[in-house]
Coordinates of C-alpha atoms and ligand atoms in Angstrom, one line a residue:
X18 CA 23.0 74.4 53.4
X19 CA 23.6 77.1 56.4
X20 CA 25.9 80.1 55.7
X21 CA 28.4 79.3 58.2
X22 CA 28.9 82.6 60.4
X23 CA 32.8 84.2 60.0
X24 CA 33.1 84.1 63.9
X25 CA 31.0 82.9 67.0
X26 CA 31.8 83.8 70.3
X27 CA 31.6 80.5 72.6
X28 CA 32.5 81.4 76.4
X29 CA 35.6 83.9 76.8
X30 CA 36.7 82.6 72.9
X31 CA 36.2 83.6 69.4
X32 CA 35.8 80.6 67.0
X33 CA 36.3 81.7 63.6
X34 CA 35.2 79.7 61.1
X35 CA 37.4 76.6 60.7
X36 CA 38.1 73.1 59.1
X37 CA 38.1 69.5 60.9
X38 CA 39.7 66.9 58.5
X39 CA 38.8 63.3 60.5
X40 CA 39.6 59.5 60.0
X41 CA 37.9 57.1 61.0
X42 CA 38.6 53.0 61.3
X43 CA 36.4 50.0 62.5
X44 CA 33.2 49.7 62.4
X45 CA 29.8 51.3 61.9
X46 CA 29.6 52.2 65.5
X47 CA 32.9 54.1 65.5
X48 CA 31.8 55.6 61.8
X49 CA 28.8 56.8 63.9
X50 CA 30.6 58.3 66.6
X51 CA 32.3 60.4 64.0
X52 CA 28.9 62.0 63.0
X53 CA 28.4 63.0 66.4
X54 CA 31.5 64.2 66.8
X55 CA 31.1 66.8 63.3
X56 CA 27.4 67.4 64.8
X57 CA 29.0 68.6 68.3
X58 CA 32.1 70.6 66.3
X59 CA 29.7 72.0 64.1
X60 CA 28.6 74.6 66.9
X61 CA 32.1 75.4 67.3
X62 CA 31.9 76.9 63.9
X63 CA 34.0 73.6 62.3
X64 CA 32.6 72.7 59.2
X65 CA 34.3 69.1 58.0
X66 CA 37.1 68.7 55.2
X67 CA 38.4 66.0 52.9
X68 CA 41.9 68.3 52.3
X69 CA 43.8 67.7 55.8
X70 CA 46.1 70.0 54.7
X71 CA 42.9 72.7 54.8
X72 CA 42.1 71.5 58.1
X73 CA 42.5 73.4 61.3
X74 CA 41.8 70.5 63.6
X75 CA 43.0 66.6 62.6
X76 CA 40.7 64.2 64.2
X77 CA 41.5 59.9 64.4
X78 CA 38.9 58.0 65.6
X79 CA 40.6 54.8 66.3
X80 CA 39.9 51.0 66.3
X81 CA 41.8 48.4 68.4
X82 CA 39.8 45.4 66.7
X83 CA 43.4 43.8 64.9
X84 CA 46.7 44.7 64.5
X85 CA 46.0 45.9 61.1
X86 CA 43.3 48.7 62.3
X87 CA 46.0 49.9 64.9
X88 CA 49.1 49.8 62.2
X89 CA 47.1 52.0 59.8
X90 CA 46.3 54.5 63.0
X91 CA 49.8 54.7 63.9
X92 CA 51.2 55.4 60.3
X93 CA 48.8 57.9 59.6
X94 CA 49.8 59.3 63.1
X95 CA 53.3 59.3 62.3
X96 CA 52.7 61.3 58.8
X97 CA 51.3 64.1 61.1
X98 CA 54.4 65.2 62.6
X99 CA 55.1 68.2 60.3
X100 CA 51.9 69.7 60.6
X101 CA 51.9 73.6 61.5
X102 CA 52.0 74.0 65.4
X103 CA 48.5 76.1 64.8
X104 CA 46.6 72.8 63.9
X105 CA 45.3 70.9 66.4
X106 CA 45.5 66.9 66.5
X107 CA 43.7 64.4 68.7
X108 CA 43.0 60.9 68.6
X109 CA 39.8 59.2 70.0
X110 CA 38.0 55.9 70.2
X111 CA 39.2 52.1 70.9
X112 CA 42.6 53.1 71.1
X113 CA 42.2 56.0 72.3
X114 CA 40.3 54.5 75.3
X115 CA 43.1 52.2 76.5
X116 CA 46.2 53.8 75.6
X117 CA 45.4 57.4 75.6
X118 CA 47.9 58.7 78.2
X119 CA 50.6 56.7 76.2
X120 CA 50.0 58.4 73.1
X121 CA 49.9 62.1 73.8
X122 CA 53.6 61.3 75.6
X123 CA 54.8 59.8 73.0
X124 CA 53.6 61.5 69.9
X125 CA 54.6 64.9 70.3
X126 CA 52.3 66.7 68.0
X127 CA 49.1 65.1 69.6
X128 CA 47.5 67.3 71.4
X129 CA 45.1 65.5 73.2
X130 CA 43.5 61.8 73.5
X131 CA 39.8 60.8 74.3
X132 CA 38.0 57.6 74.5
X133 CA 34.7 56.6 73.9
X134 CA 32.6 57.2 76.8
X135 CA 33.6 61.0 76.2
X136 CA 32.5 61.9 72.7
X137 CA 29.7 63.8 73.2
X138 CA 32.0 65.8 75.4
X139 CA 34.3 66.7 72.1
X140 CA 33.1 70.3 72.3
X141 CA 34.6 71.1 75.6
X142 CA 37.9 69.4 74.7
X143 CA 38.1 71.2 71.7
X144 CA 37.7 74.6 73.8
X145 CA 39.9 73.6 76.2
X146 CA 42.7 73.2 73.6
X147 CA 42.1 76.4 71.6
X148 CA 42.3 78.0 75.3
X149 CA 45.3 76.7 75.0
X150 CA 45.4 73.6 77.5
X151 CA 47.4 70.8 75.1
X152 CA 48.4 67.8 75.9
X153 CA 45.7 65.9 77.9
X154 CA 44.1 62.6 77.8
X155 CA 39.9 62.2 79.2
X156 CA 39.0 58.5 78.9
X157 CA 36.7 58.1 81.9
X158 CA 33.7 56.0 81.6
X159 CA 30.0 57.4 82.2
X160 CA 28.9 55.9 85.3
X161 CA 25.3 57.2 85.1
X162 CA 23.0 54.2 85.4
X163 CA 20.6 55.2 82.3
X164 CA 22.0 55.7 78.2
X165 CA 20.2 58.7 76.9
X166 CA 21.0 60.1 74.0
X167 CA 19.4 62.0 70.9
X168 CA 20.6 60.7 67.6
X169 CA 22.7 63.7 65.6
X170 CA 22.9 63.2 62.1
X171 CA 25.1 64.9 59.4
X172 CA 25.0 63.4 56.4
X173 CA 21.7 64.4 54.5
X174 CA 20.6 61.3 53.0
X175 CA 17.4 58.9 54.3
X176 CA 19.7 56.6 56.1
X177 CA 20.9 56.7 59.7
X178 CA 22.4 54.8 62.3
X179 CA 20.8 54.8 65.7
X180 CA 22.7 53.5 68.8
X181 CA 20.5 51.5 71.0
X182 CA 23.1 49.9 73.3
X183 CA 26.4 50.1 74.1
X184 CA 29.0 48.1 75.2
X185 CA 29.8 44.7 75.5
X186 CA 29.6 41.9 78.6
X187 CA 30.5 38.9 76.9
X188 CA 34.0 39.1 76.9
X189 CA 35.1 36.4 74.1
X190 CA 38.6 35.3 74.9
X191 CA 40.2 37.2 71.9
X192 CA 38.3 40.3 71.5
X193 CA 39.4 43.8 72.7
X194 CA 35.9 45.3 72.8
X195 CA 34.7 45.0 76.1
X196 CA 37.9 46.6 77.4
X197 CA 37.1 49.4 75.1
X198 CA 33.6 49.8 75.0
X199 CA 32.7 49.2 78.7
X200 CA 29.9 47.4 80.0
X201 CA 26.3 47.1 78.1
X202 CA 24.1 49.7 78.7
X203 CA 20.7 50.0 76.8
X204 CA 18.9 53.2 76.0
X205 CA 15.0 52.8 76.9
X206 CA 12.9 51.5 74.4
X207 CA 10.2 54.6 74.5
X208 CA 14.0 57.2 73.8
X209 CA 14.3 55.3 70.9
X210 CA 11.2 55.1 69.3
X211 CA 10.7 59.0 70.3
X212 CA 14.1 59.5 68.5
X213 CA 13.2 57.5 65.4
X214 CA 9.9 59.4 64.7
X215 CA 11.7 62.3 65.3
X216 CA 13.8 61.3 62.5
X217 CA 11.5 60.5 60.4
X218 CA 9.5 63.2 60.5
X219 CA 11.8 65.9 61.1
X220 CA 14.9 64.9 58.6
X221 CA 13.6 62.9 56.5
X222 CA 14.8 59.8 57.2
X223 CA 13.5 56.8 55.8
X224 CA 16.0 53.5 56.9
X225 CA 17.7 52.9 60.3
X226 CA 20.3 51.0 61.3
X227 CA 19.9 49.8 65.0
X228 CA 23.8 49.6 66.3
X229 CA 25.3 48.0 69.3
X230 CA 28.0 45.5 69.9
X231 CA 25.7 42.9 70.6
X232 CA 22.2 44.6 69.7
X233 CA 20.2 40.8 70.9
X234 CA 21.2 42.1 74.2
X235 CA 19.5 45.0 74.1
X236 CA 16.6 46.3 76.8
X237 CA 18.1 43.3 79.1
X238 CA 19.1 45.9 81.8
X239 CA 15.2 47.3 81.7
X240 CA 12.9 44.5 80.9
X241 CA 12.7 45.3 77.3
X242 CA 14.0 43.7 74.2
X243 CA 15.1 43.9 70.6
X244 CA 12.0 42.1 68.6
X245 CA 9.6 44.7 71.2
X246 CA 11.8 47.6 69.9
X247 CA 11.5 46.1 66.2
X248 CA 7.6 45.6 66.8
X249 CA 7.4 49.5 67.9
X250 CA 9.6 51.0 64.9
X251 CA 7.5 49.0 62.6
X252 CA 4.8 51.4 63.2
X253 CA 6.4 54.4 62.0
X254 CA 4.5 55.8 59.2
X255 CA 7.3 57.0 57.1
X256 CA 10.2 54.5 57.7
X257 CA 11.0 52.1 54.9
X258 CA 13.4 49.8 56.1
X259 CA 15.2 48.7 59.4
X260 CA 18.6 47.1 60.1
X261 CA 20.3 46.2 62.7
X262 CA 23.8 44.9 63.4
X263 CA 26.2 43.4 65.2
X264 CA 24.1 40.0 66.7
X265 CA 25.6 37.4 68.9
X266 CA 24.3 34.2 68.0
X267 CA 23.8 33.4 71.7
X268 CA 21.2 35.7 72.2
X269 CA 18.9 35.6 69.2
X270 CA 15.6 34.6 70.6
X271 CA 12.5 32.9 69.6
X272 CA 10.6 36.5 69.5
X273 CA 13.4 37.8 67.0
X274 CA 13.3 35.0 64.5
X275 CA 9.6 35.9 64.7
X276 CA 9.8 39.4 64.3
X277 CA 11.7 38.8 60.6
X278 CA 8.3 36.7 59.5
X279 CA 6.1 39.2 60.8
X280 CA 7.4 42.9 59.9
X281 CA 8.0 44.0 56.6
X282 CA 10.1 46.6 57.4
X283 CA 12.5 44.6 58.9
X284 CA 15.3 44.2 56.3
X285 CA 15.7 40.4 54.7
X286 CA 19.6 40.7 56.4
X287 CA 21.2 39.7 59.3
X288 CA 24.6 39.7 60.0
X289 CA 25.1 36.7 62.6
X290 CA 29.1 36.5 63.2
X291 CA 29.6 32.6 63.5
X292 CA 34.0 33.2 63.8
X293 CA 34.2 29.1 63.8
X294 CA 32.7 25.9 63.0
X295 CA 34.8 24.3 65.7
X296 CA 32.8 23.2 69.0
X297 CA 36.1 23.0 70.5
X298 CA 37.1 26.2 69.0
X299 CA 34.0 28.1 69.9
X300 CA 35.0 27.0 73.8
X301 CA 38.1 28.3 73.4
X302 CA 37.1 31.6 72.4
X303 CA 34.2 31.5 75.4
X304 CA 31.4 32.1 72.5
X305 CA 28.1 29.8 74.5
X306 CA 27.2 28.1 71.4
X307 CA 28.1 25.4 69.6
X308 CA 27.8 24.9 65.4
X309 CA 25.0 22.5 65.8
X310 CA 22.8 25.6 67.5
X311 CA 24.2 28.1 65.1
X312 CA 23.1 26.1 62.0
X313 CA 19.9 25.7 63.6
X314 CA 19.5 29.4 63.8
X315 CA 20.0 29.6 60.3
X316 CA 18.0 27.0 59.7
X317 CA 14.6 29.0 61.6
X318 CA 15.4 32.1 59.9
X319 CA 15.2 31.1 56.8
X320 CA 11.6 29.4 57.4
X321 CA 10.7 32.6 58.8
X322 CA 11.6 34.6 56.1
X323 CA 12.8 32.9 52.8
X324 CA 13.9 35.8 51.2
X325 CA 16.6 36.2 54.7
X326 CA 20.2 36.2 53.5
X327 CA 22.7 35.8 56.3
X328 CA 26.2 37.1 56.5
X329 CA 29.3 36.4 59.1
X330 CA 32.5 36.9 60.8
X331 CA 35.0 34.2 61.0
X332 CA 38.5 34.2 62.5
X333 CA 41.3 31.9 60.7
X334 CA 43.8 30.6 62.8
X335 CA 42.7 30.6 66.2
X336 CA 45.4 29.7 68.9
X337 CA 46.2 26.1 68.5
X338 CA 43.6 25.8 65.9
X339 CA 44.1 22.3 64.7
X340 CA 43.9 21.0 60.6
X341 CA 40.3 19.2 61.9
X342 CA 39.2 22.1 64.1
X343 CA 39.9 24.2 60.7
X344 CA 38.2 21.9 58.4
X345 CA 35.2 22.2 60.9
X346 CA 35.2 25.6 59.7
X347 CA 34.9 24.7 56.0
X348 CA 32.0 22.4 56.6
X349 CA 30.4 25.1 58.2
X350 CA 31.2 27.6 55.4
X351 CA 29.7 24.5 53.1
X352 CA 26.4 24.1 55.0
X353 CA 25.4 27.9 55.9
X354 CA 25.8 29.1 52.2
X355 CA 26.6 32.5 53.1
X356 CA 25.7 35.4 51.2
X357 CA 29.2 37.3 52.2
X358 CA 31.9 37.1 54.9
X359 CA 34.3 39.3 57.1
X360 CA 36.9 36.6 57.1
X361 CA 40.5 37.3 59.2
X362 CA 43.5 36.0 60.4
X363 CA 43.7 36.1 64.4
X364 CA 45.9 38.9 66.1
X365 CA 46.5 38.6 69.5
X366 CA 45.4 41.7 71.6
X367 CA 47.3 42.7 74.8
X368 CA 44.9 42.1 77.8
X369 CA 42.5 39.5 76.1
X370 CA 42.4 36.0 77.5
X371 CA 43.8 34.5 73.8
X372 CA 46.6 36.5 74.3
X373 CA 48.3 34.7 77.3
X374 CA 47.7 31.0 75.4
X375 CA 50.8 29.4 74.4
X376 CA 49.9 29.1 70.7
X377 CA 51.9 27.1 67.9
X378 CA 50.6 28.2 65.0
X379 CA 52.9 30.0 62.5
X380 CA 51.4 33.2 60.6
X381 CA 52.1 31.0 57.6
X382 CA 49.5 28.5 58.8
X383 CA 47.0 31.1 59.7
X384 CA 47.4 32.9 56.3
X385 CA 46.6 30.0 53.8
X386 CA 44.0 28.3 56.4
X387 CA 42.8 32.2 55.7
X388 CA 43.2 31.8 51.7
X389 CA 41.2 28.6 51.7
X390 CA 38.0 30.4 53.7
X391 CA 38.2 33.1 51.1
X392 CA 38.5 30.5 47.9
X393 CA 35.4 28.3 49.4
X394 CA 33.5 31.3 50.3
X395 CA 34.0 32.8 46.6
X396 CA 32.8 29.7 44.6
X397 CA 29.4 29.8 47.6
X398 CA 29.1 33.4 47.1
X399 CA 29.4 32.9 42.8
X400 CA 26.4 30.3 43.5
X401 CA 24.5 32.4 45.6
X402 CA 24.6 35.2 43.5
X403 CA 23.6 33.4 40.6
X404 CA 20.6 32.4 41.9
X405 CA 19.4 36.4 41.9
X406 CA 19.6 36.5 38.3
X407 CA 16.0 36.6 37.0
X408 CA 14.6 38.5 39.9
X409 CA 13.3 41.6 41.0
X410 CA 14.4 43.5 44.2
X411 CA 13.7 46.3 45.3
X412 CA 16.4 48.9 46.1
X413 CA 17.2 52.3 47.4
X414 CA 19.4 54.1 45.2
X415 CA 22.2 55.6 47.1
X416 CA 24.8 56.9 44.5
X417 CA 25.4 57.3 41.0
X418 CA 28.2 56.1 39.3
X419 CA 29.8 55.7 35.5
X420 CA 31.3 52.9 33.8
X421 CA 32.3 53.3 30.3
X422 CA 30.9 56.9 30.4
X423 CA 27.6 55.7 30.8
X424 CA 25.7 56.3 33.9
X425 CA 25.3 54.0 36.5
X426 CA 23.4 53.5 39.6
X427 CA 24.5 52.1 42.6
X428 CA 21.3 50.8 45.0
X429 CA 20.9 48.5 48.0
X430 CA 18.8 45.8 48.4
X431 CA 16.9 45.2 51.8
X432 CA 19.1 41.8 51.6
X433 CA 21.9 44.4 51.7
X434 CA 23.5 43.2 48.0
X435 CA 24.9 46.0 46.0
X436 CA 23.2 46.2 42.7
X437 CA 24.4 48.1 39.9
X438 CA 21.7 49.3 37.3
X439 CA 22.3 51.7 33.5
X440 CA 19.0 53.7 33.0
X441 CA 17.2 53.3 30.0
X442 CA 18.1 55.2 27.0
X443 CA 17.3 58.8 26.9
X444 CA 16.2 58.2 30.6
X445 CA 17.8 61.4 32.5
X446 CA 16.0 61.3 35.8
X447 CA 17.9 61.6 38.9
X448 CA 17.9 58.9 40.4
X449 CA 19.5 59.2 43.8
X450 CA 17.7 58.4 47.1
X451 CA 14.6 56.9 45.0
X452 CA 13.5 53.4 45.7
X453 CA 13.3 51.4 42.4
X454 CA 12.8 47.9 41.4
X455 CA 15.4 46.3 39.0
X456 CA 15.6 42.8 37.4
X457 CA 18.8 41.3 37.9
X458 CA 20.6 40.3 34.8
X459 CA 24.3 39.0 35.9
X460 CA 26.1 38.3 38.8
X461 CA 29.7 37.5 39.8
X462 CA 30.6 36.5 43.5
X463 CA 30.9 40.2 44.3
X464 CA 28.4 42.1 42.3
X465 CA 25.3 42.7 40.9
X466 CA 24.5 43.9 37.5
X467 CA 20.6 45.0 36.8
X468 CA 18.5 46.6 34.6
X469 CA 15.9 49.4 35.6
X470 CA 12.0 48.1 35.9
X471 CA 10.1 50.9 37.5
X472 CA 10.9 53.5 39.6
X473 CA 8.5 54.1 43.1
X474 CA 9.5 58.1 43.6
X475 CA 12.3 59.3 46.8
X476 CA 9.6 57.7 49.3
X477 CA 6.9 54.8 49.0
X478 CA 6.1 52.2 51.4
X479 CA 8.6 49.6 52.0
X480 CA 7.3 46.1 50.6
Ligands
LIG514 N1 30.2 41.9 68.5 C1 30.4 41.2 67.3 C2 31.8 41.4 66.8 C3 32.5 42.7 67.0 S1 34.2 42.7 66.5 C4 30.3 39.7 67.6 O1 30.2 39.3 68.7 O2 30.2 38.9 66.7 C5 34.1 42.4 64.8 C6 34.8 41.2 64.3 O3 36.2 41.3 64.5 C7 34.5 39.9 65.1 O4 33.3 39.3 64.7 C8 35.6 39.1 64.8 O5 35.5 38.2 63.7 C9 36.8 40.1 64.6 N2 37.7 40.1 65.6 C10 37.6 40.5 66.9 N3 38.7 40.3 67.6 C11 39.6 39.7 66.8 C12 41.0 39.3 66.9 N4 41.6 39.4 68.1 N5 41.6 38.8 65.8 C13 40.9 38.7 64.6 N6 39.7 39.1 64.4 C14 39.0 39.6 65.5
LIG515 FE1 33.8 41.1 71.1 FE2 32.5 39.0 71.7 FE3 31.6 41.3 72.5 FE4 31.5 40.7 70.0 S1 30.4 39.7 71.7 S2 32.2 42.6 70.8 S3 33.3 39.4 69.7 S4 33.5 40.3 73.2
LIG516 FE1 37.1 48.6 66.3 FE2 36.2 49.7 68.5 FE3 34.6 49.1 66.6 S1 37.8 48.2 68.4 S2 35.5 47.3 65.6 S3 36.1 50.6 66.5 S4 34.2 48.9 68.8

C-alpha cells in the first residue's frame, strides 16, 4: 500500500493526512457509491477508518428504501451530537436526496447534506467545508444527456461492482426509488466494456457485478441492451464470472434468457424480485406482470440453464392485501422453489402512490402474514439445499474464517450460495481469492458445509 504523504496542498488548503469513518445502508448500489466516495477522498489525503472516534470526517450514506433503513440513519445521526466541533459530518444518498435541506436544519452538528446525483462531486464539498463553508445541502440532478463514468475501486480483491445504469422509470406505487434515484440513464455499451478490460487487466479483477435499479432496462435510451453488453464482457480474457442485479421481471427478454444458455461466464444467479403472487396485488403496486408470466420466466430460465438458481423480493402486507391475495403469495413461494428471499413487511413512504391508499391492515396482520413467508420459505430453502449435498461447485474463496479453532474457508458459488469448507489436514495454503472446487457434504436452510476437492490457483478460467 502507498505511504500516505503527511500533507498535500489542494488549492489555497493544506490537507494533512486525515481519517473518514463512513456508514453505509441499502443496497449494493449505495455500498458502491461509498467506494467512490473513499476513491474521490482519497486525494484529499483521507485514508478510511473503522474507529469513528479516529475519524476526522463522519460520512452516512443513506437509504430511504423502509422505515427501518431510515430509523437506523437517524439513531446513528442522533449519537453524533457530541462529537468535537473539528470533525466534520455529512450525510448523503436516498435520504439525503429528498430531505437534505431538512436535515442540516435540524441536526445541528451536520455540516452538510448531498444526494446522489453529486457524489463524484464529494471532493469539492469536502473542500468547501474545511474552507470553512458548513452547513449546506447539493442535491441537484445531472442533467447531462450521456452517463459516463470510470469505475473507481478501493477494495483490493478480484470482485467489483460496475454501474451500468442508473435510475429508475417504473415508478411501482410503493417504492421511493425513483424519487431518489432520478430517471434511467444508461452508460454506453462500448464505456463499459472499455472500463471492464481496464479492470481486468489493470487491477486484477476477475468477477463483476453489473448494478442498476433495473439493469433489463439498460442501453434502452441508445439502442443497446443487457444480453449485447453480456455477449461483449463474455470476451474478456481474464474475467471469471459476471453478475448482475437488480432485474424487473417485466423486462427480461428472450435475448437474456438466452444469454444464460450461451455464456459461461454468466453466473448460474439471478435475482428476479417477484414482491407478490397476487395478480390483483401486482396491479396495485403498478408492477406490468402478472404471476402466470413470472412463473413462466422461471420456467425458461431454468431450461436454459439448469444449474440457474433464482432468488426474490417479496413485500408482506401490501395495502388492503386480502387473506386470498396473501395466500396467492404462498402458492407462488410453493411453485418457484426459491433458493433465498428478501422478504418484508410494507412501510408506507411519504410521496409514493401506496402511501395515499386508505389501507386496513393492522401491523399485526402484516407481521405474521410476514412470519408465515419466512416459515414456508425456510422448509423450501432446507429442500433446496439438500439437494446440493453430493455435488461439486466451483467457488471463489473470499475469506477465511474459524470455527472451533480450526480454519475455515468461506467461498461463493457462481449460484451465489455461501459455502463453508475446513482444509485438509496439515494443508496450510492460503487460500483466499483462489477458485477451488469443493464437494458439498451438509446443508441447513442457510448454509453450506464442504469439503476441499482441488484447488485451480488465484485465477483459472471460469467453467
Ligand atoms: N429495483 C428492484 C427493487 C429495488 S428496492 C425491483 O424492481 O425489484 C429493493 C426491494 O425493497 C424491493 O424489491 C422491495 O421488495 C423492497 N421495497 C421497496 N419499497 C418498499 C416499501 N415501501 N416497503 C417494503 N419493501 C419495499
Ligand atoms: Fe422501485 Fe419498482 Fe424501480 Fe424497483 S422497479 S426501484 S421497485 S420503482
Ligand atoms: Fe435504499 Fe436508495 Fe438503494 S433507497 S435500496 S439506498 S437506491
Amino acid at each position: 500500500m502507498e505511504q500516505q504523504p503527511a500533507v498535500i496542498r489542494v488549492g489555497d488548503l493544506d490537507f494533512p493526512a486525515r481519517k473518514v469513518w463512513m456508514r453505509t445502508y441499502g443496497c449494493q448500489m449505495n455500498y458502491h457509491d461509498s467506494e467512490r466516495i473513499l476513491s474521490h477522498l482519497g486525494k484529499l489525503n483521507f485514508t478510511a477508518t473503522d474507529k469513528q472516534e479516529d475519524a476526522d470526517l463522519v460520512l452516512f450514506n443513506t437509504c430511504a428504501v423502509r422505515d427501518l433503513a431510515n430509523l437506523k440513519f437517524y439513531s446513528h445521526l442522533g449519537e453524533t451530537s457530541h462529537i468535537k466541533k473539528d470533525v466534520v459530518i455529512a450525510a448523503g444518498g436516498c435520504i439525503a436526496q429528498t430531505e437534505g435541506k431538512d436535515l442540516v436544519k435540524k441536526y445541528k452538528q451536520l455540516d452538510f447534506a448531498f444526494g446522489t446525483d453529486v457524489i463524484d462531486n464529494i471532493g469539492e464539498m469536502v473542500y468547501r467545508a474545511y474552507a470553512g463553508d458548513r452547513k449546506f445541502s447539493v442535491t441537484t440532478w445531472d442533467r447531462s444527456e450521456d452517463y459516463s463514468i470510470e469505475t473507481k475501486i478501493t477494495h483490493g480483491t478480484p470482485q467489483a461492482f460496475v454501474n451500468i445504469i442508473k435510475g429508475c422509470d417504473k415508478f411501482c406505487s410503493y417504492c421511493i426509488v425513483p424519487f431518489t434515484r432520478g430517471r434511467e440513464k444508461s452508460r454506453r455499451l462500448e464505456e463499459v466494456v472499455k472500463d471492464v478490460q481496464r479492470l481486468v487487466e489493470f487491477s486484477g479483477i476477475q468477477e463483476v457485478t453489473l448494478l442498476g435499479q433495473n439493469v433489463n432496462s439498460y442501453g434502452k435510451d441508445n439502442g443497446e441492451s443487457l444480453a449485447q453488453l453480456l455477449g461483449e464482457l463474455q470476451k474478456i480474457n481474464g474475467l471469471e464470472l459476471i453478475r448482475y442485479t437488480t432485474s424487473h421481471p417485466y423486462d427480461v427478454s428472450d435475448e437474456l434468457v438466452d444469454a444464460h444458455a450461451k455464456l459461461n461466464k454468466l453466473a448460474n444467479h439471478l435475482h428476479l424480485p417477484v414482491q407478490s403472487g397476487s395478480n390483483t396485488v401486482l396491479q396495485r403496486m403498478l408492477r406490468e406482470y402478472t404471476s402466470e408470466h413470472y412463473l413462466q420466466l422461471v420456467a425458461k430460465m431454468r431450461a436454459a440453464n439448469p444449474e440457474m438458481v433464482i432468488t426474490t423480493d417479496i413485500i408482506a402486507g401490501f395495502p388492503n392485501e386480502t387473506e386470498e391475495e396473501h395466500q396467492d403469495t404462498i402458492k407462488l413461494l410453493k411453485a418457484a422453489r426459491f433458493d433465498f428471499i428478501y422478504a418484508y413487511t410494507y412501510s408506507p413512504r411519504k410521496g409514493t402512490k401506496s402511501a395515499r391508499m386508505t389501507d386496513v391492515l393492522t401491523d399485526e396482520i402484516r407481521s405474521r402474514r410476514l412470519q408465515e413467508i419466512m416459515d414456508l420459505q425456510e422448509d423450501i430453502q432446507k429442500e433446496v439445499r439438500q439437494q446440493m449435498e453430493g455435488k461439486t461447485y466451483r467457488v471463489l474463496v473470499i475469506e477465511k474464517g474459524s470455527y472451533k479453532g480450526q480454519t475455515k474457508w468461506n467461498g461463493r458459488t457462481s449460484c451465489n450460495r455461501l459455502v463453508h469448507f475446513t482444509p485438509s489436514e496439515g494443508d496450510v495454503t492460503d487460500y483466499l481469492w483462489h477458485w477451488v472446487d469443493v464437494e458439498i457434504t451438509s446443508t441447513t436452510a442457510f448454509s453450506c458445509q464442504a469439503k476441499f476437492v482441488r484447488d485451480h490457483g488465484k485465477k483459472r478460467t471460469h467453467a
